mmCIF file of C-alpha atoms in Angstrom:
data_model
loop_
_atom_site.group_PDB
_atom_site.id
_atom_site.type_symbol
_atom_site.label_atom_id
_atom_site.label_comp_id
_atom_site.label_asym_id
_atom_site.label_seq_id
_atom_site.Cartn_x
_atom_site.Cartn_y
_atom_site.Cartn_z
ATOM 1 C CA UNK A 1 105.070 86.323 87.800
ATOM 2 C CA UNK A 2 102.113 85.514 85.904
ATOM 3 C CA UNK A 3 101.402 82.308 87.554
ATOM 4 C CA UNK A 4 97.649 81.757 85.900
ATOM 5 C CA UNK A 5 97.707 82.552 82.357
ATOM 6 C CA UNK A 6 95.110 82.369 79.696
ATOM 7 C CA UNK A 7 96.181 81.307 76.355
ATOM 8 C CA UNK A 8 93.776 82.366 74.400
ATOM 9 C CA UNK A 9 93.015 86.182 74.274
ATOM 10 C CA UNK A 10 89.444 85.604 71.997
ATOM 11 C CA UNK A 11 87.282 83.241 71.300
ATOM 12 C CA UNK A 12 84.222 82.871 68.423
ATOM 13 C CA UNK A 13 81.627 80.489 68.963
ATOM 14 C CA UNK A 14 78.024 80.065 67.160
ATOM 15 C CA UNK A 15 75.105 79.743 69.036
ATOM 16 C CA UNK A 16 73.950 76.933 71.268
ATOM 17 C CA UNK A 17 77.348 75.468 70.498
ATOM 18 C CA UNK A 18 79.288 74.577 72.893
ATOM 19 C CA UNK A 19 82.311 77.137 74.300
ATOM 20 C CA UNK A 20 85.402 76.070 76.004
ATOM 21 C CA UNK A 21 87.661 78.435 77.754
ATOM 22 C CA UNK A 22 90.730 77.418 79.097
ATOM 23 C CA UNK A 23 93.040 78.224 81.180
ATOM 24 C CA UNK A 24 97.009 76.849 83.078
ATOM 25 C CA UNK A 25 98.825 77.775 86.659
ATOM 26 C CA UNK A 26 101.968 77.156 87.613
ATOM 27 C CA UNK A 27 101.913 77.303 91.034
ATOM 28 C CA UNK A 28 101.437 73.831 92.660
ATOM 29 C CA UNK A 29 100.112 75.223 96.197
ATOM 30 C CA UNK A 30 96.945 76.914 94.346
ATOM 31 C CA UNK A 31 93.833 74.570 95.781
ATOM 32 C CA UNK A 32 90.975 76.722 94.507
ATOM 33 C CA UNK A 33 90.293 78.387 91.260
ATOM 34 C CA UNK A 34 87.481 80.491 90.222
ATOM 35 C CA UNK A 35 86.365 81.820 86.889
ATOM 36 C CA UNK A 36 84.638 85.528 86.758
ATOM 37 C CA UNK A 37 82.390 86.858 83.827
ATOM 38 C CA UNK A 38 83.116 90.851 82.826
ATOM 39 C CA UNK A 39 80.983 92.758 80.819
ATOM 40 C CA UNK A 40 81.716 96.178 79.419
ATOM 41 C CA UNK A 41 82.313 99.022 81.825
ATOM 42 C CA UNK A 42 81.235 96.590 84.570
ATOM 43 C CA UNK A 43 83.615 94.736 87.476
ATOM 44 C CA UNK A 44 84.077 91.079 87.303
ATOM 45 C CA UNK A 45 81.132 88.412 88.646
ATOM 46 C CA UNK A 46 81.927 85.811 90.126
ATOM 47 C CA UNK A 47 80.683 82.500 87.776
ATOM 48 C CA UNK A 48 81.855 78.977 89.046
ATOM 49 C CA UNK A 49 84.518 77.528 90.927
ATOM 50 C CA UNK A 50 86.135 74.179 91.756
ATOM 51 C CA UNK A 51 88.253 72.892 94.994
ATOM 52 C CA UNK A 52 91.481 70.839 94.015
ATOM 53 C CA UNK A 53 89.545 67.824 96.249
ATOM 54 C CA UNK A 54 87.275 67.174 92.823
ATOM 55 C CA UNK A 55 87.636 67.291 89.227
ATOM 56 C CA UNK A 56 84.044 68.660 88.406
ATOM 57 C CA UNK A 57 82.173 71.250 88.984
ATOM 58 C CA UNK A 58 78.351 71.964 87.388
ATOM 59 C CA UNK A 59 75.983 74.957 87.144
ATOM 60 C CA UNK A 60 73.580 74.512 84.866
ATOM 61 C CA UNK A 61 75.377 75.175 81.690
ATOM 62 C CA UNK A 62 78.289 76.111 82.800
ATOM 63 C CA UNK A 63 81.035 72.864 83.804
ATOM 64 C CA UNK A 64 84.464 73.764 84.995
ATOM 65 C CA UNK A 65 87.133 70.703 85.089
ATOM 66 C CA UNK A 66 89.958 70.817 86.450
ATOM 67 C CA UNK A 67 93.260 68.313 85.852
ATOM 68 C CA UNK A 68 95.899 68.931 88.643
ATOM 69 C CA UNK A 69 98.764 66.683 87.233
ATOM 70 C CA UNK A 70 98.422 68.834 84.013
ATOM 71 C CA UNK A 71 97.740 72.050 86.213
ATOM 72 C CA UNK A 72 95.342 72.923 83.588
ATOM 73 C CA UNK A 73 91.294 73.973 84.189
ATOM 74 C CA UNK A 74 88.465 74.843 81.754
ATOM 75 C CA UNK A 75 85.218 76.263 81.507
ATOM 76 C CA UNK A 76 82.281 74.627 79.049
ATOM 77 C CA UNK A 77 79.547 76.700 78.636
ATOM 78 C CA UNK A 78 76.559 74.443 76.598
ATOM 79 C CA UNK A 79 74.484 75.527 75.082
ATOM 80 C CA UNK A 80 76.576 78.851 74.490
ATOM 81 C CA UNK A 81 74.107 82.026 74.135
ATOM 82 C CA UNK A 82 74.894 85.681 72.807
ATOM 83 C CA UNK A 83 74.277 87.190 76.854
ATOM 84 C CA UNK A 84 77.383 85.018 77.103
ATOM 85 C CA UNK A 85 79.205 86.680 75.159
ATOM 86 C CA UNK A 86 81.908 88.507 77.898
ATOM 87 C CA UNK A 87 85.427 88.754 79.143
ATOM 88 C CA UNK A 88 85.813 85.320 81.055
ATOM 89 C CA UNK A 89 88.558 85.867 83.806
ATOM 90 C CA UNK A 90 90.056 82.742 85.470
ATOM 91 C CA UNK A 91 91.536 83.226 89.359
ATOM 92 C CA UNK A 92 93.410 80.943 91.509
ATOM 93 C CA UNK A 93 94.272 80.943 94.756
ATOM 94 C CA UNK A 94 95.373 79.203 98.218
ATOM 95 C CA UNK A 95 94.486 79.763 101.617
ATOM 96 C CA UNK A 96 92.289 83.146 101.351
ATOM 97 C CA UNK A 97 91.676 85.585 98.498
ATOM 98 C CA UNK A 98 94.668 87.667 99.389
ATOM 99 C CA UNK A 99 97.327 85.225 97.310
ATOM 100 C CA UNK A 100 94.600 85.155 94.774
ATOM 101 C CA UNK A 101 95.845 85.371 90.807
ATOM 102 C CA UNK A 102 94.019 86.331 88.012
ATOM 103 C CA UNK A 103 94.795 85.421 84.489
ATOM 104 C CA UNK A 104 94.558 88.098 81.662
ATOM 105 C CA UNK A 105 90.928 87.079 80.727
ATOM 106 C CA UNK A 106 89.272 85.194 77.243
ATOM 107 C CA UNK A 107 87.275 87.474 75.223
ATOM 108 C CA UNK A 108 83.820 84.918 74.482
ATOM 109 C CA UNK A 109 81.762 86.048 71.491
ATOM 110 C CA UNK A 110 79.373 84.277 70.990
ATOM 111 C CA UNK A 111 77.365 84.616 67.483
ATOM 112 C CA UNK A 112 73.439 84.307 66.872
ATOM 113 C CA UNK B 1 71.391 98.774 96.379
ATOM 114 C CA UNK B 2 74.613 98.732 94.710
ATOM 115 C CA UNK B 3 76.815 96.082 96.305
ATOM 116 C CA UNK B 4 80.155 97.385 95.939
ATOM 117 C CA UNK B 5 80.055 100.851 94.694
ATOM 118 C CA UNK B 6 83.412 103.330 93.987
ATOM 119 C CA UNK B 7 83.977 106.840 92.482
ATOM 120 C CA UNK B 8 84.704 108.325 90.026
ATOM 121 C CA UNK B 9 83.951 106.378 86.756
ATOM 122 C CA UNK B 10 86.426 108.291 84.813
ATOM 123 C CA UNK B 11 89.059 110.122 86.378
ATOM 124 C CA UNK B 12 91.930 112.494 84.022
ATOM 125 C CA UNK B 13 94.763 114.314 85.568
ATOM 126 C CA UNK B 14 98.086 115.442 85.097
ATOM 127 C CA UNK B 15 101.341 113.804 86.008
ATOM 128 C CA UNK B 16 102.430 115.323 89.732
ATOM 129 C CA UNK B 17 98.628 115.127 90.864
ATOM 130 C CA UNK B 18 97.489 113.987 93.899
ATOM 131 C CA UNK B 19 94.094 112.274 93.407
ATOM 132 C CA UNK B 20 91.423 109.613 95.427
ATOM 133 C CA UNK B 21 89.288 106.849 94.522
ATOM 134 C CA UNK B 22 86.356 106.088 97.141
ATOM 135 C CA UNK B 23 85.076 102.592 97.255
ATOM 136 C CA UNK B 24 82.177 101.509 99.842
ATOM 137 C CA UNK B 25 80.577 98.345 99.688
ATOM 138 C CA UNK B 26 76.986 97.601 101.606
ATOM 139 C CA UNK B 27 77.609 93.601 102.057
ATOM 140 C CA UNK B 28 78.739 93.537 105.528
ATOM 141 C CA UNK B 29 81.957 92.194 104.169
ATOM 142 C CA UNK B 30 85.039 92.043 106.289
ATOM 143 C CA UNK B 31 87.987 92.319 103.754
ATOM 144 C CA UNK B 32 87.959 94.890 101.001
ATOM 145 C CA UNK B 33 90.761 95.593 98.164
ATOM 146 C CA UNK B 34 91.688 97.328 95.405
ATOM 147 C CA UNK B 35 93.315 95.688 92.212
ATOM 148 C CA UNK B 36 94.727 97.605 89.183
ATOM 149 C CA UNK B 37 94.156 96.386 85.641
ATOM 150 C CA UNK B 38 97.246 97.289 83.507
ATOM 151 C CA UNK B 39 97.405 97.734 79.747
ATOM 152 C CA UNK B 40 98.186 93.642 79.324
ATOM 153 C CA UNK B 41 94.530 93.070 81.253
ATOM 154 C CA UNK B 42 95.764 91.309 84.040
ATOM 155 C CA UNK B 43 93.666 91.852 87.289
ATOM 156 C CA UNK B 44 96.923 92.408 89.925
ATOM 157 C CA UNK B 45 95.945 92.722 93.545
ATOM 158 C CA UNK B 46 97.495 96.205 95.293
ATOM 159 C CA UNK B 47 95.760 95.881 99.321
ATOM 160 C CA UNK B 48 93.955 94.049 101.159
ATOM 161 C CA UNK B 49 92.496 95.284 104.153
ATOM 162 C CA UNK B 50 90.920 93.244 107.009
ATOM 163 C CA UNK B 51 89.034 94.823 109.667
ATOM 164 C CA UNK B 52 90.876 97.860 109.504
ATOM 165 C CA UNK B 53 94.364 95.851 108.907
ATOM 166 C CA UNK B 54 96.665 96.252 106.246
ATOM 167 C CA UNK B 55 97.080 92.242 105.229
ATOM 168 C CA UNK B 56 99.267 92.702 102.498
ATOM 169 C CA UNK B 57 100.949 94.897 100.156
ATOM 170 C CA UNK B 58 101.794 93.547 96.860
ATOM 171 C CA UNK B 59 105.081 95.760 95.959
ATOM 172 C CA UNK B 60 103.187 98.891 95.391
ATOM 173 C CA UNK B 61 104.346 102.019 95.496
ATOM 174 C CA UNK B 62 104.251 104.087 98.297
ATOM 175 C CA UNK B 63 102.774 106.574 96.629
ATOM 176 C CA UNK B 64 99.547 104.988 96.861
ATOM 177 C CA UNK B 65 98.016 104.404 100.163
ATOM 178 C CA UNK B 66 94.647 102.865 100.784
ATOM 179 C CA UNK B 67 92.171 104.762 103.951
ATOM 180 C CA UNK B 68 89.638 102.934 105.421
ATOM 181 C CA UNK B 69 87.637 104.969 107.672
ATOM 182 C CA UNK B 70 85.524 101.829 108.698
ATOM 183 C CA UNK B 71 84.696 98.375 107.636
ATOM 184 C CA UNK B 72 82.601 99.502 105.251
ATOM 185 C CA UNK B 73 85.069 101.998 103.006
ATOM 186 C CA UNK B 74 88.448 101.441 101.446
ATOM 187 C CA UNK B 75 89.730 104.537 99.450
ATOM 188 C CA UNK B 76 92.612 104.630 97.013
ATOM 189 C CA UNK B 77 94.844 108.023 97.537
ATOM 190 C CA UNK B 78 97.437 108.546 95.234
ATOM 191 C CA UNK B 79 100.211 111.124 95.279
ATOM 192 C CA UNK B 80 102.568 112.450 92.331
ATOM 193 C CA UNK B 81 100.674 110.424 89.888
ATOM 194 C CA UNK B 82 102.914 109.391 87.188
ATOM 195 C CA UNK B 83 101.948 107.930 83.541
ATOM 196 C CA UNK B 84 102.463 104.942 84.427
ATOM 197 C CA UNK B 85 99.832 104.818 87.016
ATOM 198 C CA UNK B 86 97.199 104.767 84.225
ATOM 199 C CA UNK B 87 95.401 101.786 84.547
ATOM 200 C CA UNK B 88 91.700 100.509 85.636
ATOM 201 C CA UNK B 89 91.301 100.177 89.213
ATOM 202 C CA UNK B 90 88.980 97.897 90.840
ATOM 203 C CA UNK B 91 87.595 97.695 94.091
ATOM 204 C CA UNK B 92 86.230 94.553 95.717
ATOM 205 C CA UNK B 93 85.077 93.063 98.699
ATOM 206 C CA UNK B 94 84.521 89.502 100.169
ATOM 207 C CA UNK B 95 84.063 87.498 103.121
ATOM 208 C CA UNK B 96 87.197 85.287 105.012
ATOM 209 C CA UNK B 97 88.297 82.521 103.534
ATOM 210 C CA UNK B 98 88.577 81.710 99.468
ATOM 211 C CA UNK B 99 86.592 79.964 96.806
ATOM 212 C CA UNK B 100 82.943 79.783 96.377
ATOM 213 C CA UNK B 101 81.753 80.996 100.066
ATOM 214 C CA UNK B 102 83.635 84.019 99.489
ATOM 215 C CA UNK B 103 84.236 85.245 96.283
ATOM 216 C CA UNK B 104 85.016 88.704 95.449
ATOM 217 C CA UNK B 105 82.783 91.374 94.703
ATOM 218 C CA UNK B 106 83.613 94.146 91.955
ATOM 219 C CA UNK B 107 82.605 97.283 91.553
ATOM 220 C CA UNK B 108 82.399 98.740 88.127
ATOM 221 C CA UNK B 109 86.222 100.318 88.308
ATOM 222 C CA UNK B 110 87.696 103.725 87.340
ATOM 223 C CA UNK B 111 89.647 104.114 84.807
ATOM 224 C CA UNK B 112 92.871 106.133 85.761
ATOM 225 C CA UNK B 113 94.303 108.284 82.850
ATOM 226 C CA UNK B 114 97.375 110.483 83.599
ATOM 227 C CA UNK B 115 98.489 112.844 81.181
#
């Protein structure tokens, strides 16, 4: 049941462009979602994350929106740098992190 | 000063094995768990363990059993490994709750190859 999915399995951006992962859930009783950053050989960190109460969330150059009716989030990163370049994970969950779902991860290059 | 920290790296063995993964994390956290990575990439939770509690069980097989000797340690045993038990397996901790007061720490994962 792979509730959170990620569409897009890589992604090429230039340099102090902007990137924009995305990423869809299914499951109408998710109320928090979180994106992670993985590196090589590493365990996922967490990045940003949004409550379904907004539509915003900002950290410096990273932005996640989210859009409920669409059940659809995504992740700007501006300006986009090569130490960015990583395995961006999006995660959703409910009440606590035990019902949390992961998707299958966006591969970011990003290109000097 | 590792945060969440588990062992081995690497870990090869042959099919019928028995074999353990330690995890220990130093944040004072209250809930650890392990999550396997298949071959498709998707992070899949296995446990979750709350002060000493089994909270759930995500239809695992009993062959694997998490052991946590205190708040601090989860370990991953697994019995009559099978090739299909090859995978990345992650260990992570965090505090109650969800979202951006407690998100999960990872450690670095071993990566499970059965032969």
């Amino acid at each position: 049941d792979q509730q959170v999915k990620q569409n897009s399995p890589s992604l090429s951006v230039q340099e102090g462009r902007i990137s924009i992962l995305n990423c869809d859930y299914t499951n109408s009783m998710f109320d928090y979602f979180l994106w992670y950053k993985k590196y090589p050989a590493e365990g996922p960190t967490f990045l940003i994350s949004i409550s379904s109460i907004k539509d915003k969330n900002e950290d410096g150059r990273f932005t996640v929106f989210l859009n409920k009716s669409a059940k659809h989030l995504s992740l700007h990163i501006v300006p986009s740098q090569p130490g960015d370049s990583a395995v961006y994970f999006c995660a959703a969950s409910s009440d606590n992190n035990n019902d949390m779902r992961f998707g299958a991860g966006t591969r970011l290059t990003v290109k000097p | 000063d590792t945060a969440v920290s588990q062992t081995p790296k690497y870990l090869v063995t042959q099919m019928g094995n028995d074999k353990s993964i330690k995890c220990e994390q130093n944040l004072g956290h209250d809930t650890m768990y392990w999550y396997k990575q298949d071959s498709k990439k998707f992070l899949k939770i296995m446990f979750s363990y709350n002060n000493k509690e089994l909270i759930i069980n995500e239809t695992v097989p009993n062959r694997f059993s998490p052991k946590s000797p205190d708040k601090a340690h989860l370990n991953l045993h697994i019995n009559s490994l099978e090739l299909g038990d090859s995978a990345v397996y992650f260990c992570a901790s965090s505090l109650p709750g969800t979202g951006r007061d407690s998100p999960l720490h990872f450690g670095n994962g071993t990566r499970l190859t059965v032969t």
